[in-house]
Coordinates of C-alpha atoms and ligand atoms in Angstrom, one line a residue:
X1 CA 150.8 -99.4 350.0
X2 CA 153.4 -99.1 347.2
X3 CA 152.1 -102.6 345.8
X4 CA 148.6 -101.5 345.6
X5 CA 149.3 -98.4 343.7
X6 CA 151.5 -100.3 341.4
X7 CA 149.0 -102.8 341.0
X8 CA 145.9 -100.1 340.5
X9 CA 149.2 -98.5 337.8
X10 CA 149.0 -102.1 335.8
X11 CA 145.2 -102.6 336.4
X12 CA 144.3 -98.7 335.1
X13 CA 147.1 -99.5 331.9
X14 CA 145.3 -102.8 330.9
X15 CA 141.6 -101.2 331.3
X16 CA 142.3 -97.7 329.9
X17 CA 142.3 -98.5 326.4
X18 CA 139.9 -101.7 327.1
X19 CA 137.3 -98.6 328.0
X20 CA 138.7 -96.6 325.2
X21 CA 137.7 -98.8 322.7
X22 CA 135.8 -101.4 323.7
X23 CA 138.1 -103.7 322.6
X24 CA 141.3 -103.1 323.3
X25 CA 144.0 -101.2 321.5
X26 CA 143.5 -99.4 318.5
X27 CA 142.6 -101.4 315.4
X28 CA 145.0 -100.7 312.3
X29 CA 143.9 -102.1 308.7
X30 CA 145.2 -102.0 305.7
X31 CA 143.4 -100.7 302.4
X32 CA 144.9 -101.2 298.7
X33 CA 144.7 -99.3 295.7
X34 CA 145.9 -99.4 292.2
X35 CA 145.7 -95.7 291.4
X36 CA 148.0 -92.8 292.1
X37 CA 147.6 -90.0 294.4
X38 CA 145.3 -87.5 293.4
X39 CA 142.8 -89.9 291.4
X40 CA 139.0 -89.9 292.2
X41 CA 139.0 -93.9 294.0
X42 CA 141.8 -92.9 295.9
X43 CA 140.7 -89.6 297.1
X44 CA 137.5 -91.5 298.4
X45 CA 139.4 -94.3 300.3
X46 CA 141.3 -91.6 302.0
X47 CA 138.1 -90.1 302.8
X48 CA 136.9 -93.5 303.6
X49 CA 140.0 -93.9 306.0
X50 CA 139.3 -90.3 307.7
X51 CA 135.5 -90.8 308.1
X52 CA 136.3 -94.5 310.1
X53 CA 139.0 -92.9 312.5
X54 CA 136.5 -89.8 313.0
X55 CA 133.9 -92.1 314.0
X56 CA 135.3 -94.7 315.8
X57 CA 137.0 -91.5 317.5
X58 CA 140.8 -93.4 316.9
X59 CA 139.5 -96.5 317.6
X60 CA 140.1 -97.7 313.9
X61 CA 142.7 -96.5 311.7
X62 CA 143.0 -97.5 308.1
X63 CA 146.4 -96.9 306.1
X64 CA 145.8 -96.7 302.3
X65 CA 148.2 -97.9 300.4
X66 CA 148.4 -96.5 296.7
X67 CA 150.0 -96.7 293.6
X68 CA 149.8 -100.6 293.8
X69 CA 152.5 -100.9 296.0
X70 CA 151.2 -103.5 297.7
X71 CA 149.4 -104.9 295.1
X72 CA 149.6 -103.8 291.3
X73 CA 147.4 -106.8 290.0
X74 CA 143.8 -106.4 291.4
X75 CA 143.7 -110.4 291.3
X76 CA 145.9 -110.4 293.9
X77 CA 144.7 -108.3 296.2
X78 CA 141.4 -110.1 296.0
X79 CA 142.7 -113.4 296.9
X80 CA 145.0 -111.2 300.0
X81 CA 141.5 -110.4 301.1
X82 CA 140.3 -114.2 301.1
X83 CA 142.8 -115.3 303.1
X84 CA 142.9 -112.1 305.6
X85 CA 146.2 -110.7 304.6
X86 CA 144.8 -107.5 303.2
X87 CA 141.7 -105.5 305.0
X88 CA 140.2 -103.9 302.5
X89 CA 140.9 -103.5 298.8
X90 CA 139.4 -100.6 295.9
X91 CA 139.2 -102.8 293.0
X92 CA 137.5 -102.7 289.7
X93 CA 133.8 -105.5 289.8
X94 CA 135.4 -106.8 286.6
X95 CA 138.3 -109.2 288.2
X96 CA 135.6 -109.9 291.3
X97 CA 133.2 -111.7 289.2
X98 CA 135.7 -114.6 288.8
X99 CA 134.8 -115.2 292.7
X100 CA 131.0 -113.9 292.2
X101 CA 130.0 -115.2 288.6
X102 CA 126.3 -112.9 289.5
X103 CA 128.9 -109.7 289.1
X104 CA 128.9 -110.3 285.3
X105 CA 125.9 -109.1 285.0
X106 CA 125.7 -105.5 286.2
X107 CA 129.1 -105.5 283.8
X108 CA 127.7 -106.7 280.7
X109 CA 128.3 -104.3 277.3
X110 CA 126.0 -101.9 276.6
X111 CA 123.8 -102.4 279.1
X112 CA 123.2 -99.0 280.4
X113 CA 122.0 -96.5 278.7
X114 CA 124.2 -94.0 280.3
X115 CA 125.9 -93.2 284.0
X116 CA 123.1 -92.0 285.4
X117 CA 121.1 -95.3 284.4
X118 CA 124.0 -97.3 286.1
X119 CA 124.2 -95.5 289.1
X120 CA 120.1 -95.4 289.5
X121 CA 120.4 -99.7 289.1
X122 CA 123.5 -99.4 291.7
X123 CA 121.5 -97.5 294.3
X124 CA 118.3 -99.3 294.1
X125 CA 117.9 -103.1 295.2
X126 CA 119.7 -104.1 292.3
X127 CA 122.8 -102.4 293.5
X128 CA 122.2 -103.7 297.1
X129 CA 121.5 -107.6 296.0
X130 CA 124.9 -107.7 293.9
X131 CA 126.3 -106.1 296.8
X132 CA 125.1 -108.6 299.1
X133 CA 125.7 -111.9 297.1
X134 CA 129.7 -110.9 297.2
X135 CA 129.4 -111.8 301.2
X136 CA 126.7 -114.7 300.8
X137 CA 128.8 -116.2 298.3
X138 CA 130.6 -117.3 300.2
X139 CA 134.1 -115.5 299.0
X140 CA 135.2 -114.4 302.1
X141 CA 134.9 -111.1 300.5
X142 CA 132.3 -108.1 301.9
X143 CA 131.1 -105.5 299.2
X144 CA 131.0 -102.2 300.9
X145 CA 130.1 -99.8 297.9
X146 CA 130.2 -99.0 294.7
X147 CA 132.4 -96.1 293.2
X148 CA 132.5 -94.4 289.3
X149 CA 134.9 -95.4 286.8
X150 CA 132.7 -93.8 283.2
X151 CA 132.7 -95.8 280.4
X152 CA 135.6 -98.2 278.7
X153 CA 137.0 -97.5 275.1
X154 CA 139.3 -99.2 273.1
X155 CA 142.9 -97.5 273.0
X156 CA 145.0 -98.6 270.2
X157 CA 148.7 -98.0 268.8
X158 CA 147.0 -98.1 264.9
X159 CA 143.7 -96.2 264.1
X160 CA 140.5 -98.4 265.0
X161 CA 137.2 -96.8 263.5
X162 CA 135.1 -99.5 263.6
X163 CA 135.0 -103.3 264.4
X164 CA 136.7 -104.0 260.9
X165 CA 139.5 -102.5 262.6
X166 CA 139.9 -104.6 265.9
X167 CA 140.9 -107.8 263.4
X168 CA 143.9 -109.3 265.2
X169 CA 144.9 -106.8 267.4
X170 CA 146.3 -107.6 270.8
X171 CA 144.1 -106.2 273.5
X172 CA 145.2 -105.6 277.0
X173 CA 142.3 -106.6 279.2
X174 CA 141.4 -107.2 283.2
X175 CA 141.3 -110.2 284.9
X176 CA 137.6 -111.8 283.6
X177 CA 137.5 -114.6 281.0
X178 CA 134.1 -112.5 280.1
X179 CA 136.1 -109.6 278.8
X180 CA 138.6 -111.7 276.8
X181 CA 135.7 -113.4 275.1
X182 CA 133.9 -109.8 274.2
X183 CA 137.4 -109.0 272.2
X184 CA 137.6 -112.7 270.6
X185 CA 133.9 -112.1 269.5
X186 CA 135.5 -108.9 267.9
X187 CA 138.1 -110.7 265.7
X188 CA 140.6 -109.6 268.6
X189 CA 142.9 -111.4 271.0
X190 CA 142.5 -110.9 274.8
X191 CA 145.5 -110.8 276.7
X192 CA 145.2 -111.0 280.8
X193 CA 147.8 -111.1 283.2
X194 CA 149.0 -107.7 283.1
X195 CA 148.4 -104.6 285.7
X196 CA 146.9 -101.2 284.6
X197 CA 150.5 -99.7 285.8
X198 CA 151.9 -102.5 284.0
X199 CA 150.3 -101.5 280.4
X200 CA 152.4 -98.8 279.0
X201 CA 155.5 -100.6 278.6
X202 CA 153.6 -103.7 277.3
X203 CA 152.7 -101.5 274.6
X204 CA 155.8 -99.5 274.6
X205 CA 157.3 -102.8 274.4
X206 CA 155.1 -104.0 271.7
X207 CA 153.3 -107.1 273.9
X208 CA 150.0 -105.7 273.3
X209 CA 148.7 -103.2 270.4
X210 CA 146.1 -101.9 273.0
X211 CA 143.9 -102.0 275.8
X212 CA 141.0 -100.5 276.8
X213 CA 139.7 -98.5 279.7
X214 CA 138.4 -95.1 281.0
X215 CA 139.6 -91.0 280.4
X216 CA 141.1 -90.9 283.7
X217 CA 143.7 -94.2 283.7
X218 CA 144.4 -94.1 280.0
X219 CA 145.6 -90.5 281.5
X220 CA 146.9 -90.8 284.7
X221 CA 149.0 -94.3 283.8
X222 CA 150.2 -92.5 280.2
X223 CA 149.0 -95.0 278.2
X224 CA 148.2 -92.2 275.9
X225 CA 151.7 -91.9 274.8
X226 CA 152.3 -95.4 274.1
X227 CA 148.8 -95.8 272.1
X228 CA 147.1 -92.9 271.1
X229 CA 144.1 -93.8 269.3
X230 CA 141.4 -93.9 271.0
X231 CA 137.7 -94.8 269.9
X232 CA 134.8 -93.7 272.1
X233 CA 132.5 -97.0 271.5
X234 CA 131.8 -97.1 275.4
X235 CA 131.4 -100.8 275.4
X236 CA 131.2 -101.5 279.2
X237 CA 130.5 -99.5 282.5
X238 CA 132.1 -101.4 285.0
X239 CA 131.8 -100.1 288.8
X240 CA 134.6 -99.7 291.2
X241 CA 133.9 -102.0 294.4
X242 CA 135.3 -100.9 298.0
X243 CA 135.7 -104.2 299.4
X244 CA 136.4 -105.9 303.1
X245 CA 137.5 -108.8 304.2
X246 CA 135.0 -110.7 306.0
X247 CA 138.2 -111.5 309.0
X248 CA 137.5 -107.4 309.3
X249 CA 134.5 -108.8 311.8
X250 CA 136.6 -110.5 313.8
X251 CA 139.0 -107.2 314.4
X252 CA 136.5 -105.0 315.4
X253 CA 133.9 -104.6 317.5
X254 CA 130.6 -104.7 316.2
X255 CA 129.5 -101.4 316.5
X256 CA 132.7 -100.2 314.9
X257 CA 132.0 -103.0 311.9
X258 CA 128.5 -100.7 311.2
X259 CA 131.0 -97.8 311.1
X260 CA 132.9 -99.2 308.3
X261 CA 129.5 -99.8 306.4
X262 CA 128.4 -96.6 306.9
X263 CA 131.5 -94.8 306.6
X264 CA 131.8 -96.3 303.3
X265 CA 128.5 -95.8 302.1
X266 CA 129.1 -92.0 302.6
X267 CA 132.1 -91.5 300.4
X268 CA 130.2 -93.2 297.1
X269 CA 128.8 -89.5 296.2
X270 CA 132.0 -87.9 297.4
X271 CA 134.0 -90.2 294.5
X272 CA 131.2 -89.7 291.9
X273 CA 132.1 -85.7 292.4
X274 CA 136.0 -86.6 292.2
X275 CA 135.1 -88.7 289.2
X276 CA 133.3 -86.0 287.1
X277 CA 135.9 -83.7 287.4
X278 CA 138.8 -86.2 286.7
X279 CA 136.7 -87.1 283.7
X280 CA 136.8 -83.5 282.1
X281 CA 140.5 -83.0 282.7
X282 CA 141.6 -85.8 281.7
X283 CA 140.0 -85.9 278.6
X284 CA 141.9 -82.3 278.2
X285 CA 145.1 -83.3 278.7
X286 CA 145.5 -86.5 276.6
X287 CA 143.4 -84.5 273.8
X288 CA 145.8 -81.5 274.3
X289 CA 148.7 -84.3 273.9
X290 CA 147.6 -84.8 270.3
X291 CA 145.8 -88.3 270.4
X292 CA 143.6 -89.4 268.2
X293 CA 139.6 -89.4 269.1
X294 CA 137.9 -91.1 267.2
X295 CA 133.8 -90.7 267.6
X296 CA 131.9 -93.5 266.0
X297 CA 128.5 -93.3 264.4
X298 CA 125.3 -94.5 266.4
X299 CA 125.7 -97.5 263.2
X300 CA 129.4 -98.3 263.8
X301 CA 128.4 -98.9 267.7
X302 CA 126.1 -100.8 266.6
X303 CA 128.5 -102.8 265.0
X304 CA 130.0 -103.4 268.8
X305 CA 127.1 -104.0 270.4
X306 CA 125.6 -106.8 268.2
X307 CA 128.9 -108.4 267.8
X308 CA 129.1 -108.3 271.9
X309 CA 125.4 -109.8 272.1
X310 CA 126.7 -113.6 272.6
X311 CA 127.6 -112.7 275.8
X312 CA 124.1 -111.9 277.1
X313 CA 123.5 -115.5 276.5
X314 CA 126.5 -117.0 277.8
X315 CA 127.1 -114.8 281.1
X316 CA 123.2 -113.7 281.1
X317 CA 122.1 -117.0 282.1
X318 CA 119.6 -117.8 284.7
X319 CA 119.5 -113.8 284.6
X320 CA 117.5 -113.2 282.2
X321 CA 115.0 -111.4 284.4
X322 CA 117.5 -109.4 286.2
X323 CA 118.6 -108.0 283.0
X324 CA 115.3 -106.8 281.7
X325 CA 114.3 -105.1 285.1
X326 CA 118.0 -103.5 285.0
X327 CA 117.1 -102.2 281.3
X328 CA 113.8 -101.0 282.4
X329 CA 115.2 -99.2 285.4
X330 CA 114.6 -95.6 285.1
X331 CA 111.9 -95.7 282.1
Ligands
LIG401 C1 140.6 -99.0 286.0 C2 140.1 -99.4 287.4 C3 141.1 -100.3 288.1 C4 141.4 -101.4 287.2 C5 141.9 -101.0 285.9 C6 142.3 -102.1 284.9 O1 139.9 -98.2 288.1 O2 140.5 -100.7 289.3 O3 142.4 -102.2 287.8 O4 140.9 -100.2 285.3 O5 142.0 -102.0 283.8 O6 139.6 -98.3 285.3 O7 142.8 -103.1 285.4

């Protein structure tokens, strides 16, 4: 009698949490970010994390890691990803493109007229296609959504007021050979390699005169103290990706998998709120610091943009109609 009840014990352990979840014990993944605590993309993979385990009722619990302590280099993390070391990783579309060449193109300068003409491409079948060619490529990599990160300006240690001024200078830029090419077409030199919490003291240090990036990380990683001009020329809108690994669907069930997708989906307007707001501030408190902001003329943009037009040709290829039914979006 004894032996049955022990066995029914060991039979009811092993099947308990088989039932529970459908697949066995609870699932725990991993998500990276760059950014601190507090800022908008990692406000919405925490909501991201809470959404899944709420869901899944336990079944799936995601740890966020912030502050790039797992990885401070987006690069990195992607290739972590590819090989099914990392679960999921918040990265900028600008380093993904070197895995998905078709991500240049939602990234290209100028192209939108404003936000709400990138996120009404992101959320049509534009948005969904680009989203879907990062898992048909064949990267290993699955594109869950897309989140805000505003426009990107130049942020220099000497005044820059125009192109005139970009001569030379050493610019801090992400991982994408497209973006080094749009400073060398400036008069400029790119300079990759380094992590966003990595370009204060390269500037401090005098490695770079610059970089160039959004009101909340020119902020929130103090770049502002180290190079406080900035120039509002806007030159790119690049999206924030949530991405998977594709060995995510092998550690879940499938229902769970759908979940993820959904869960994810969800938190895109919750970061666009998070964004607007971090937006506002942040341009209060490096203003209030005492940096420079400079606004350039519709001319002096100008000046960018046609200088930045070689890359419509170069990166735009084979995409030509792409691009015109992006620019026509919304008109
Ligand atoms: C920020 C993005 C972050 C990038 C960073 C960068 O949020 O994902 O890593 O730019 O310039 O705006 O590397």
């Amino acid at each position: 009698m004894k032996k049955v009840v022990a066995l029914l014990l060991v039979f009811a352990a092993i099947l308990v949490p088989v039932f529970a979840n459908g697949q066995g014990e609870t699932v725990t993944l991993t998500l990276s970010e760059v950014h601190a605590e507090g800022y908008p993309t990692t406000l919405a993979d925490q909501e991201f994390a809470r959404l899944v385990n709420e869901r899944t009722e336990g079944r799936v619990q995601i740890n966020v890691y912030y502050g790039g302590t797992l990885y401070g280099e987006e690069t990195g993390s992607i290739e972590a990803l590819q090989i099914g070391d990392l679960d999921f990783a918040r990265v900028s579309a600008s380093p993904v493109a070197s895995y998905v060449p078709a991500l240049n193109v939602i990234q290209l300068p100028y192209l939108y007229r404003d936000g709400d003409h990138m996120w009404q491409v992101l959320n049509g079948p534009i948005g969904q296609d680009m989203l879907d060619e990062i898992q048909a490529s064949g990267s290993g990599l699955v594109g869950l959504c897309y989140y805000d990160a505003g426009a990107r300006n130049f942020y220099t240690t000497t005044p820059v007021q125009g192109v005139e001024d970009m001569k030379g200078l050493k610019i801090r830029l992400q991982n994408n050979p497209m973006m080094v090419e749009m400073v060398q077409l400036l008069g400029g030199n790119g300079v990759t390699g380094i992590g966003p919490n990595e370009v204060y003291s390269a500037i401090s240090q005098g490695t770079i005169d610059g970089a160039e990036n959004n009101w909340p990380t020119y902020e929130s990683m103090g770049d502002y103290e180290a190079a406080p001009y900035f120039i509002l020329d806007g030159h790119t809108r690049v999206p924030e990706i949530l991405l998977a690994s594709e060995n995510v669907i092998n550690k879940v069930s499938a229902e769970d998998w759908e979940i993820i997708k959904q869960c994810a989906k969800e938190t895109q307007d919750y970061e666009i709120e998070q964004w607007a707001l971090r937006e506002e501030s942040s341009r209060e408190i490096v203003t209030a610091a005492g940096v420079t902001v400079y606004e350039p003329t519709a001319e002096e943009i100008q000046e960018f943009q046609d200088l930045m037009a070689p890359l419509y040709d170069e990166y735009g290829a084979g995409y030509e109609d792409l691009i015109q039914e992006i620019i026509n979006t919304g008109l």
